[in-house]
């Protein structure tokens, strides 16, 4: 037997100078006297940014222990299918956080705990919430005190979260022998024993059931053929936006030095999505909207927009799309502007990488520090103090997918309007060109759309097209139903956005797999119609899976009128791979006839 533990969250102390602090799960595995034969292996989509670390060990002598440690909550934003699979296979869930990281705790409480609850779907999986670390600045409870009460997470806040979740709450002030072995380890091992007892009980019930009758055995029903497995495609959201800076398509900003030599082109919507300084510069927000004098000072001292300065553009492009001329007042900052824009445009770049690039270019520590301080000011959030942690790469990456949402379906900075079903949908060419190759060709080729503000859209509904645009802006997709997912898949195939097509395929498959047989038999949803649409729109993976799904549920679908709509080739495939097979049904009929003829009665009676 085995026990699967899934741990979410980062318990490392952001205020600690110890960057090599061990994780909670690794500390337990190393210190517990019950653990032996420990093995660890990282698993991730990208080698530079591991998503999970898997530990394997033995506990209680011969019980296999598998631990999946997921320190980054980004797995819920970028790969919901994997996170759901991890939670579905968990026997115990551990949620960790640092008591000195109030921001991460708030994200955990508001966003990720509801996601875990939804994925558990009322399953009775034990959950342990662990608050790790000693509070560096314990908040005062005096009502007249002016100290910052939000610097750390209080015991009452953690206990309240555990109460709402129905979880066990633990406070681990240090990762030493007492807290790891006796406190955390004792609770974890108790739940391990409970899980093993439950599995052992279920195993005994199955064994007794199979030993009931030894006289005449019924025909053995083989397992259905394994369904084709669809693997999700890795996100290329960051690289799409970064490539936009290289190609300079649809650029609407041109930065110049004070001697009027052009430096680099950029895009308002991307710059404004990460910086309030650029929001002020391009009139997205007014000084009254941002109650932070330092941001206003940075905008005024670093940049100047030249009024009425427009560049001539070919092919009759409307004047409103001509790049705005911006003068960079700081010459040192201007010399590093290309590196800074590369950092802003790519969530994959690290702050340390930017520091290294600027040091190599300037070769002067004071000038380097000066430029980096300016970058921090540009990325500053109103009302917050600059910190190095706010400039880390994963913060920028999360900022993209959330901040670009602010410009989704709004006329702010929009330079194209789609007309669909009598409604207008504003959008931004820069985002569309970066995320969709079909739209990149449409807006940059010899097509009418390249020189038009109004672009008509045919063949899809307004709601489906809005969901499609939302994916382009945020890299996330949340269909409300199987039919909506199919409509979105058709739209994704129309515009050749393959990753969105795969996401819709996975959603449809997941929903059908979770549908009980009774609901599948009574539903008005036509699986054959889904199969026809999937084939017509070149969704080979989904169409193959649906054929296997119909064959696996043969007794249900063969009774439905839609079964007659299958082609000869499809019917032949279903009959060949049907479950249960016709041979099994024949053997089952013969067995029933035998039992009836023998008139078997209970020997006790």
XYZ file of C-alpha atoms in Angstrom:
605
model
C 0.000 0.000 0.000
C 0.984 3.636 -0.389
C 0.154 7.065 1.026
C 0.112 10.145 -1.218
C 0.715 13.563 0.361
C 0.360 16.796 -1.610
C 1.837 19.973 -0.092
C 0.999 23.466 -1.409
C 2.503 26.844 -0.537
C 5.816 28.479 0.286
C 6.770 28.479 3.967
C 10.114 30.237 3.442
C 10.510 33.397 5.473
C 10.754 36.413 3.110
C 12.342 38.472 5.903
C 15.013 35.890 6.672
C 18.537 36.209 5.326
C 18.842 32.407 5.087
C 18.186 31.687 1.397
C 18.969 27.968 1.906
C 16.150 27.352 4.388
C 14.866 23.759 4.070
C 11.247 23.116 3.178
C 8.817 21.716 5.735
C 8.248 18.392 3.940
C 11.961 17.787 3.298
C 12.764 18.587 6.946
C 10.156 16.048 8.101
C 11.420 13.320 5.776
C 15.019 13.827 6.951
C 14.237 13.997 10.675
C 11.478 11.410 11.187
C 12.596 8.104 12.651
C 9.820 6.284 10.742
C 11.101 7.331 7.294
C 13.677 5.392 5.275
C 14.987 5.142 1.689
C 14.290 8.774 0.726
C 14.478 9.705 -2.963
C 13.672 13.094 -4.532
C 13.166 14.182 -8.128
C 11.940 17.591 -9.484
C 9.245 17.570 -12.177
C 8.490 20.691 -14.166
C 7.515 22.063 -17.541
C 10.600 24.289 -17.601
C 13.893 23.406 -16.030
C 14.424 26.992 -14.888
C 11.159 27.130 -12.932
C 10.255 23.785 -11.274
C 6.584 23.451 -10.421
C 6.647 20.425 -8.116
C 9.227 18.277 -6.343
C 8.421 14.616 -5.785
C 9.823 12.712 -2.793
C 9.516 8.938 -2.406
C 10.289 7.054 0.773
C 9.204 4.151 2.982
C 7.220 4.642 6.180
C 6.120 2.160 8.862
C 8.585 -0.321 7.376
C 7.123 -1.263 3.983
C 4.498 1.386 3.156
C 5.383 3.525 0.131
C 5.180 7.269 0.845
C 4.906 9.706 -2.099
C 5.108 13.458 -1.423
C 4.430 16.136 -4.065
C 5.719 19.513 -2.827
C 4.351 22.507 -4.823
C 5.896 25.747 -3.461
C 4.417 27.980 -6.195
C 0.686 28.668 -6.288
C 1.107 29.538 -10.020
C 0.260 25.906 -10.829
C -3.424 26.744 -10.192
C -3.248 29.698 -12.654
C -1.227 28.091 -15.452
C -2.092 24.373 -15.269
C -5.448 23.712 -13.592
C -5.601 20.201 -15.077
C -2.382 19.105 -13.298
C -3.349 20.767 -9.996
C -6.748 19.053 -10.087
C -5.093 15.667 -10.758
C -2.710 16.151 -7.810
C -5.563 16.980 -5.425
C -7.688 14.114 -6.774
C -4.953 11.573 -5.974
C -4.082 12.955 -2.518
C -4.659 11.040 0.718
C -3.479 14.013 2.814
C -3.147 17.704 1.858
C -0.718 20.080 3.603
C -1.072 23.856 3.101
C 1.947 25.934 4.221
C 2.600 29.619 4.555
C 5.059 31.945 6.267
C 3.655 33.966 9.152
C 5.755 36.930 7.917
C 4.234 37.006 4.415
C 0.804 38.593 4.806
C 0.384 39.170 1.056
C 0.830 35.492 0.174
C -1.530 34.487 2.999
C -4.198 36.847 1.642
C -3.796 35.348 -1.862
C -4.053 31.877 -0.316
C -7.216 32.770 1.596
C -8.987 34.668 -1.203
C -7.976 32.699 -4.308
C -6.400 29.292 -3.743
C -8.303 27.821 -0.771
C -11.614 28.140 -2.719
C -9.937 26.395 -5.694
C -8.771 23.506 -3.477
C -12.263 23.214 -1.940
C -13.808 23.022 -5.404
C -11.299 20.393 -6.568
C -11.917 18.246 -3.452
C -15.664 18.270 -4.273
C -16.699 17.319 -0.702
C -14.215 14.406 -0.502
C -13.140 13.567 3.045
C -9.420 14.207 2.592
C -7.674 15.440 5.768
C -6.095 18.900 5.423
C -3.308 20.338 7.612
C -2.722 24.112 7.561
C 0.785 24.906 8.852
C 1.854 28.438 9.839
C 5.661 28.379 9.738
C 8.149 30.760 11.316
C 8.553 33.141 14.226
C 6.818 36.479 13.811
C 9.369 39.245 13.258
C 6.969 42.071 14.078
C 4.139 40.909 16.330
C 1.201 43.325 15.827
C -0.067 45.217 18.816
C -3.702 44.612 19.876
C -4.101 48.039 21.479
C -6.823 50.031 19.636
C -4.787 53.257 20.050
C -1.567 51.799 18.667
C -0.378 53.070 15.301
C 1.923 50.138 14.504
C 1.420 48.270 11.222
C -0.909 45.393 12.044
C -0.602 43.845 8.606
C 3.109 42.964 8.681
C 2.526 39.350 9.726
C -0.248 36.743 9.950
C -1.796 36.399 13.396
C -2.749 33.138 15.095
C -6.442 34.043 14.989
C -6.307 34.619 11.227
C -4.709 31.227 10.603
C -7.073 29.442 12.988
C -10.097 31.112 11.357
C -8.964 29.965 7.898
C -8.545 26.398 9.198
C -12.008 26.524 10.804
C -13.636 27.669 7.573
C -11.798 24.945 5.634
C -12.447 22.206 8.225
C -8.708 21.662 8.540
C -6.225 21.002 11.366
C -4.234 24.148 12.270
C -0.602 23.950 13.437
C 1.898 26.693 14.313
C 5.536 25.713 13.742
C 7.751 28.465 15.175
C 10.899 26.716 13.935
C 11.770 23.697 11.786
C 13.573 21.864 14.602
C 13.212 18.364 16.075
C 10.383 19.290 18.451
C 8.123 21.007 15.938
C 8.945 18.669 13.030
C 9.006 15.250 14.725
C 6.692 15.506 17.727
C 4.254 18.223 16.644
C 3.881 18.246 12.853
C 5.073 14.647 12.452
C 2.666 13.344 15.104
C -0.372 14.859 13.389
C 0.793 13.807 9.901
C 1.498 10.219 11.007
C -1.925 10.012 12.665
C -3.588 10.859 9.354
C -1.276 8.374 7.562
C -2.493 5.590 9.852
C -6.132 6.616 9.301
C -5.613 6.506 5.525
C -3.941 3.084 5.661
C -6.741 1.692 7.864
C -9.346 2.917 5.413
C -7.523 1.426 2.411
C -7.030 -1.878 4.253
C -10.730 -2.025 5.116
C -11.751 -1.395 1.506
C -9.318 -4.064 0.312
C -10.772 -6.640 2.726
C -14.314 -5.864 1.576
C -13.332 -6.454 -2.058
C -11.583 -9.710 -1.156
C -14.616 -11.038 0.746
C -16.890 -10.116 -2.127
C -14.821 -12.110 -4.619
C -14.745 -15.190 -2.344
C -18.507 -15.519 -1.884
C -19.202 -17.979 -4.655
C -16.856 -20.801 -5.731
C -19.290 -23.156 -7.407
C -19.911 -21.653 -10.819
C -17.970 -18.541 -11.757
C -19.631 -15.893 -13.940
C -17.809 -14.783 -17.090
C -14.944 -12.399 -16.426
C -15.549 -8.888 -17.658
C -12.326 -7.412 -18.977
C -11.486 -3.780 -18.406
C -12.346 -1.419 -21.277
C -9.562 -0.260 -23.541
C -7.597 2.669 -22.201
C -8.731 6.014 -23.524
C -6.233 8.086 -25.520
C -4.422 10.461 -23.156
C -4.413 14.144 -24.064
C -1.469 16.135 -22.742
C -1.813 19.862 -22.163
C 0.371 22.233 -24.136
C 2.770 24.444 -22.178
C 1.934 28.142 -22.079
C 3.925 30.475 -24.324
C 2.268 33.637 -23.012
C 5.516 35.265 -21.839
C 7.418 34.463 -25.025
C 4.545 35.830 -27.154
C 4.718 39.205 -25.407
C 8.517 39.222 -25.442
C 8.609 38.493 -29.194
C 6.288 41.462 -29.722
C 9.123 43.764 -28.600
C 11.522 42.197 -31.118
C 9.201 42.458 -34.130
C 7.801 45.930 -33.172
C 4.491 45.224 -34.938
C 1.667 47.645 -34.096
C 4.039 49.781 -31.983
C 2.361 52.991 -30.798
C 5.218 54.455 -28.696
C 8.663 55.594 -29.900
C 11.257 56.464 -27.238
C 13.933 59.042 -28.124
C 16.940 60.404 -26.347
C 17.268 64.159 -25.840
C 19.453 64.462 -28.943
C 16.482 63.057 -30.981
C 18.098 59.769 -31.949
C 15.486 57.029 -31.823
C 16.027 54.382 -29.172
C 13.273 51.767 -29.389
C 9.589 51.284 -30.124
C 7.088 49.838 -27.665
C 3.367 49.392 -26.971
C 1.207 51.478 -24.637
C -1.030 48.641 -23.471
C 1.933 46.467 -22.401
C 3.713 49.320 -20.628
C 0.543 50.489 -18.864
C -0.277 46.953 -17.738
C 2.832 46.867 -15.525
C 3.367 50.499 -14.520
C 1.315 53.369 -13.113
C 4.043 55.713 -14.361
C 3.137 54.861 -17.964
C -0.568 55.098 -17.108
C 0.047 58.730 -16.123
C 2.251 59.339 -19.146
C -0.350 58.129 -21.658
C -3.403 59.642 -19.863
C -4.862 56.296 -18.817
C -5.027 57.694 -15.282
C -4.889 61.244 -13.958
C -2.766 62.431 -11.013
C -5.962 62.545 -8.950
C -6.460 58.794 -9.509
C -3.013 57.923 -8.125
C -2.475 59.178 -4.598
C 1.290 58.752 -4.663
C 3.513 61.816 -5.315
C 6.578 59.634 -6.005
C 4.932 58.060 -9.075
C 3.961 61.491 -10.403
C 7.514 62.761 -9.803
C 9.020 59.741 -11.618
C 6.793 60.280 -14.659
C 7.584 63.996 -14.878
C 11.315 63.731 -14.232
C 12.039 60.731 -16.461
C 9.822 61.172 -19.552
C 8.258 63.888 -21.699
C 5.577 63.283 -24.334
C 5.981 65.604 -27.305
C 2.568 67.032 -28.160
C 1.500 66.605 -31.778
C 4.592 64.571 -32.683
C 3.452 61.762 -34.971
C 5.440 59.598 -37.325
C 4.393 59.202 -40.945
C 2.991 55.740 -41.627
C 2.461 53.947 -44.959
C -0.652 52.399 -46.495
C -3.013 55.062 -45.184
C -2.954 53.962 -41.570
C -5.215 56.243 -39.475
C -3.294 59.016 -37.682
C -4.394 57.728 -34.291
C -2.206 54.658 -34.786
C 1.006 56.667 -35.374
C 3.538 56.102 -32.560
C 3.630 58.715 -29.814
C 7.046 60.365 -29.471
C 8.425 60.161 -25.911
C 11.695 61.834 -24.911
C 13.734 60.109 -22.188
C 15.274 62.889 -20.071
C 17.761 60.709 -18.186
C 20.632 59.851 -20.571
C 21.988 56.995 -18.432
C 18.529 55.448 -18.119
C 18.013 55.960 -21.871
C 21.162 53.989 -22.703
C 19.735 50.983 -20.818
C 16.163 51.353 -22.044
C 16.282 48.368 -24.418
C 17.360 46.033 -21.565
C 14.669 47.460 -19.289
C 11.966 46.956 -21.913
C 13.144 43.371 -22.468
C 12.768 42.791 -18.732
C 9.268 44.331 -18.684
C 8.068 42.452 -21.760
C 9.230 39.051 -20.517
C 7.942 37.528 -17.290
C 10.692 34.887 -17.645
C 13.528 37.416 -17.099
C 14.810 37.604 -13.545
C 15.724 40.746 -11.685
C 19.244 39.394 -11.203
C 19.542 39.026 -14.995
C 18.574 42.668 -15.472
C 21.153 43.745 -12.875
C 23.839 41.748 -14.634
C 22.995 43.173 -18.082
C 23.023 46.776 -16.833
C 26.307 46.248 -14.947
C 27.955 44.945 -18.110
C 26.675 47.876 -20.150
C 27.439 50.746 -17.717
C 30.481 49.327 -15.885
C 29.828 51.808 -13.094
C 28.254 50.745 -9.772
C 26.731 54.170 -8.994
C 25.111 54.494 -12.427
C 23.888 50.898 -12.219
C 22.251 51.542 -8.853
C 20.743 54.758 -10.228
C 19.113 52.948 -13.185
C 17.827 50.060 -11.040
C 16.208 52.517 -8.623
C 14.441 54.154 -11.576
C 13.150 50.734 -12.681
C 11.826 50.074 -9.170
C 10.046 53.439 -9.275
C 8.464 52.549 -12.622
C 7.190 49.215 -11.269
C 6.061 50.746 -7.964
C 2.535 50.110 -6.708
C 0.828 53.261 -5.329
C 1.055 53.485 -1.559
C 3.678 50.728 -1.187
C 7.383 50.993 -0.431
C 9.815 49.753 -3.088
C 11.344 46.370 -2.324
C 13.537 43.957 -4.216
C 10.993 41.184 -3.744
C 8.327 43.122 -5.685
C 10.646 43.136 -8.694
C 11.202 39.356 -8.806
C 10.398 37.610 -12.046
C 7.380 35.661 -10.785
C 5.789 38.927 -9.618
C 6.135 40.368 -13.131
C 4.781 37.170 -14.619
C 1.669 37.274 -12.446
C 1.304 40.984 -13.151
C 0.956 40.322 -16.874
C -1.937 37.889 -16.699
C -3.838 39.966 -14.133
C -3.095 43.529 -15.309
C -3.736 42.980 -19.016
C -7.205 41.899 -17.886
C -7.778 45.571 -16.967
C -7.677 46.423 -20.678
C -9.868 43.525 -21.820
C -13.118 44.676 -23.483
C -12.510 48.348 -22.623
C -12.021 51.306 -24.988
C -8.980 52.519 -23.014
C -6.013 52.631 -25.459
C -8.035 50.476 -27.913
C -7.035 50.834 -31.575
C -9.427 48.332 -33.188
C -13.147 47.618 -32.742
C -14.697 44.278 -33.664
C -18.337 44.397 -34.773
C -20.193 41.178 -33.987
C -23.934 40.507 -33.775
C -24.641 44.253 -33.754
C -22.295 44.959 -30.814
C -18.879 46.643 -30.650
C -15.954 44.956 -28.894
C -12.838 47.147 -28.428
C -9.382 45.545 -28.477
C -5.672 46.285 -28.832
C -3.761 45.258 -31.935
C -0.529 44.723 -29.995
C -2.045 41.979 -27.810
C -3.862 40.367 -30.749
C -0.754 40.340 -32.970
C 1.434 38.922 -30.170
C -0.946 36.126 -29.227
C -2.539 35.082 -32.538
C -0.652 34.426 -35.795
C -3.814 34.729 -37.915
C -4.521 38.203 -36.522
C -0.854 39.132 -36.935
C -1.141 38.359 -40.655
C -4.512 40.102 -40.853
C -3.337 43.380 -39.295
C 0.093 43.487 -40.966
C -0.631 42.089 -44.437
C -2.389 43.402 -47.517
C -5.860 43.028 -46.051
C -8.633 45.562 -45.427
C -8.349 44.984 -41.670
C -4.770 46.353 -41.678
C -6.059 49.881 -42.386
C -9.468 49.711 -40.695
C -10.638 50.604 -37.231
C -13.867 48.585 -37.521
C -13.364 44.854 -38.198
C -16.458 42.639 -38.685
C -16.470 39.120 -37.235
C -18.612 36.316 -38.632
C -19.237 32.679 -37.750
C -19.104 32.951 -33.935
C -21.320 34.442 -31.240
C -20.420 37.527 -29.254
C -20.010 35.564 -25.983
C -17.715 33.025 -27.636
C -15.577 35.730 -29.229
C -15.306 37.561 -25.891
C -14.111 34.332 -24.245
C -11.568 33.958 -27.058
C -10.278 37.520 -26.537
C -10.156 36.969 -22.774
C -7.806 34.025 -23.330
C -5.554 36.150 -25.552
C -5.336 38.842 -22.848
C -5.061 36.638 -19.735
C -3.882 33.183 -20.911
C -6.774 31.650 -18.951
C -9.982 29.969 -20.067
C -13.016 28.991 -17.957
C -15.852 27.579 -20.110
C -19.243 27.410 -18.400
C -20.411 24.247 -20.184
C -19.404 21.574 -22.689
C -21.297 23.353 -25.485
C -19.553 26.659 -24.721
C -16.182 24.867 -24.703
C -16.980 23.376 -28.132
C -17.942 26.811 -29.505
C -14.691 28.226 -28.137
C -12.754 25.310 -29.659
C -14.275 26.133 -33.074
C -13.269 29.791 -32.669
C -9.737 28.767 -31.625
C -9.443 26.552 -34.713
C -10.684 29.437 -36.902
C -7.866 31.673 -35.608
C -5.324 28.819 -35.246
C -4.720 29.254 -31.501
C -3.752 25.654 -30.836
C -3.183 25.837 -27.078
C -6.691 27.223 -26.491
C -8.038 24.415 -28.683
C -6.235 21.849 -26.489
C -7.566 23.484 -23.304
C -11.130 23.215 -24.628
C -10.520 19.581 -25.582
C -9.276 18.792 -22.062
C -12.271 20.581 -20.518
C -14.776 18.593 -22.620
C -13.017 15.306 -21.820
C -12.822 16.079 -18.090
C -16.519 16.960 -17.911
C -17.610 13.832 -19.794
C -15.359 11.583 -17.697
C -16.902 12.902 -14.466
C -20.489 12.408 -15.714
C -22.236 9.441 -13.987
C -23.765 6.731 -16.206
C -27.308 7.680 -15.185
C -26.741 11.299 -16.181
C -25.019 10.223 -19.386
C -28.052 8.120 -20.318
C -30.555 10.931 -19.668
C -28.624 13.951 -20.953
C -29.860 15.808 -24.028
C -26.263 16.570 -25.004
C -25.451 14.800 -28.275
C -22.026 13.162 -28.058
C -22.244 12.155 -31.722
C -22.846 15.799 -32.653
C -19.719 16.742 -30.658
C -17.829 14.044 -32.562
C -18.951 15.429 -35.935
C -17.937 18.988 -34.975
C -14.563 17.835 -33.644
C -13.820 16.037 -36.922
C -14.987 18.952 -39.074
C -12.774 21.405 -37.185
C -9.645 19.210 -37.268
C -9.691 18.321 -33.579
C -8.226 14.865 -34.139
C -7.393 14.164 -30.487
C -10.911 14.962 -29.284
C -12.645 13.061 -32.113
C -10.530 9.945 -31.416
C -11.281 10.185 -27.696
C -15.032 10.625 -28.297
C -15.114 7.485 -30.489
C -13.465 5.522 -27.664
C -15.899 7.105 -25.193
C -18.911 5.964 -27.244
C -17.427 2.459 -27.572
C -16.685 2.240 -23.837
C -20.273 3.260 -23.001
C -21.780 1.127 -25.765
C -24.848 -0.050 -23.831
C -25.872 3.578 -23.202
C -25.235 5.073 -26.636
C -26.538 2.139 -28.671
C -30.013 2.886 -27.255
C -29.962 6.547 -28.330
C -31.316 7.747 -31.705
C -28.103 9.689 -32.365
C -26.234 6.358 -32.575
C -27.706 5.924 -36.080
C -25.935 9.122 -37.198
C -22.534 7.468 -36.970
C -20.882 6.812 -40.312
C -20.147 3.263 -41.472
C -16.492 3.680 -40.589
C -17.314 5.072 -37.134
C -19.875 2.329 -36.460
C -17.318 -0.304 -37.420
C -14.755 1.175 -34.990
C -17.308 1.327 -32.149
C -18.436 -2.282 -32.715
C -14.831 -3.479 -32.752
C -13.894 -1.672 -29.502
C -17.253 -1.856 -27.677
C -17.429 -2.545 -23.977
C -18.721 -4.860 -22.779
C -17.985 -7.018 -25.818
C -20.663 -9.072 -27.579
C -18.767 -12.230 -26.562
C -19.056 -11.287 -22.883
C -22.798 -10.610 -23.192
C -23.264 -14.015 -24.840
C -21.327 -15.751 -22.047
C -23.313 -13.835 -19.433
C -26.618 -14.991 -20.979
C -25.414 -18.611 -20.944
C -24.376 -18.280 -17.286
C -27.782 -16.914 -16.282
C -29.514 -19.724 -18.122
C -27.308 -22.242 -16.299
C -28.073 -20.738 -12.883
C -31.782 -20.743 -13.676
C -31.718 -24.355 -14.851
C -29.889 -25.535 -11.741
C -32.340 -23.640 -9.545
C -29.596 -22.839 -7.086
C -30.918 -22.076 -3.596
C -29.248 -20.904 -0.440
C -27.714 -23.963 1.359
C -28.554 -22.476 4.769
C -32.273 -22.489 3.982
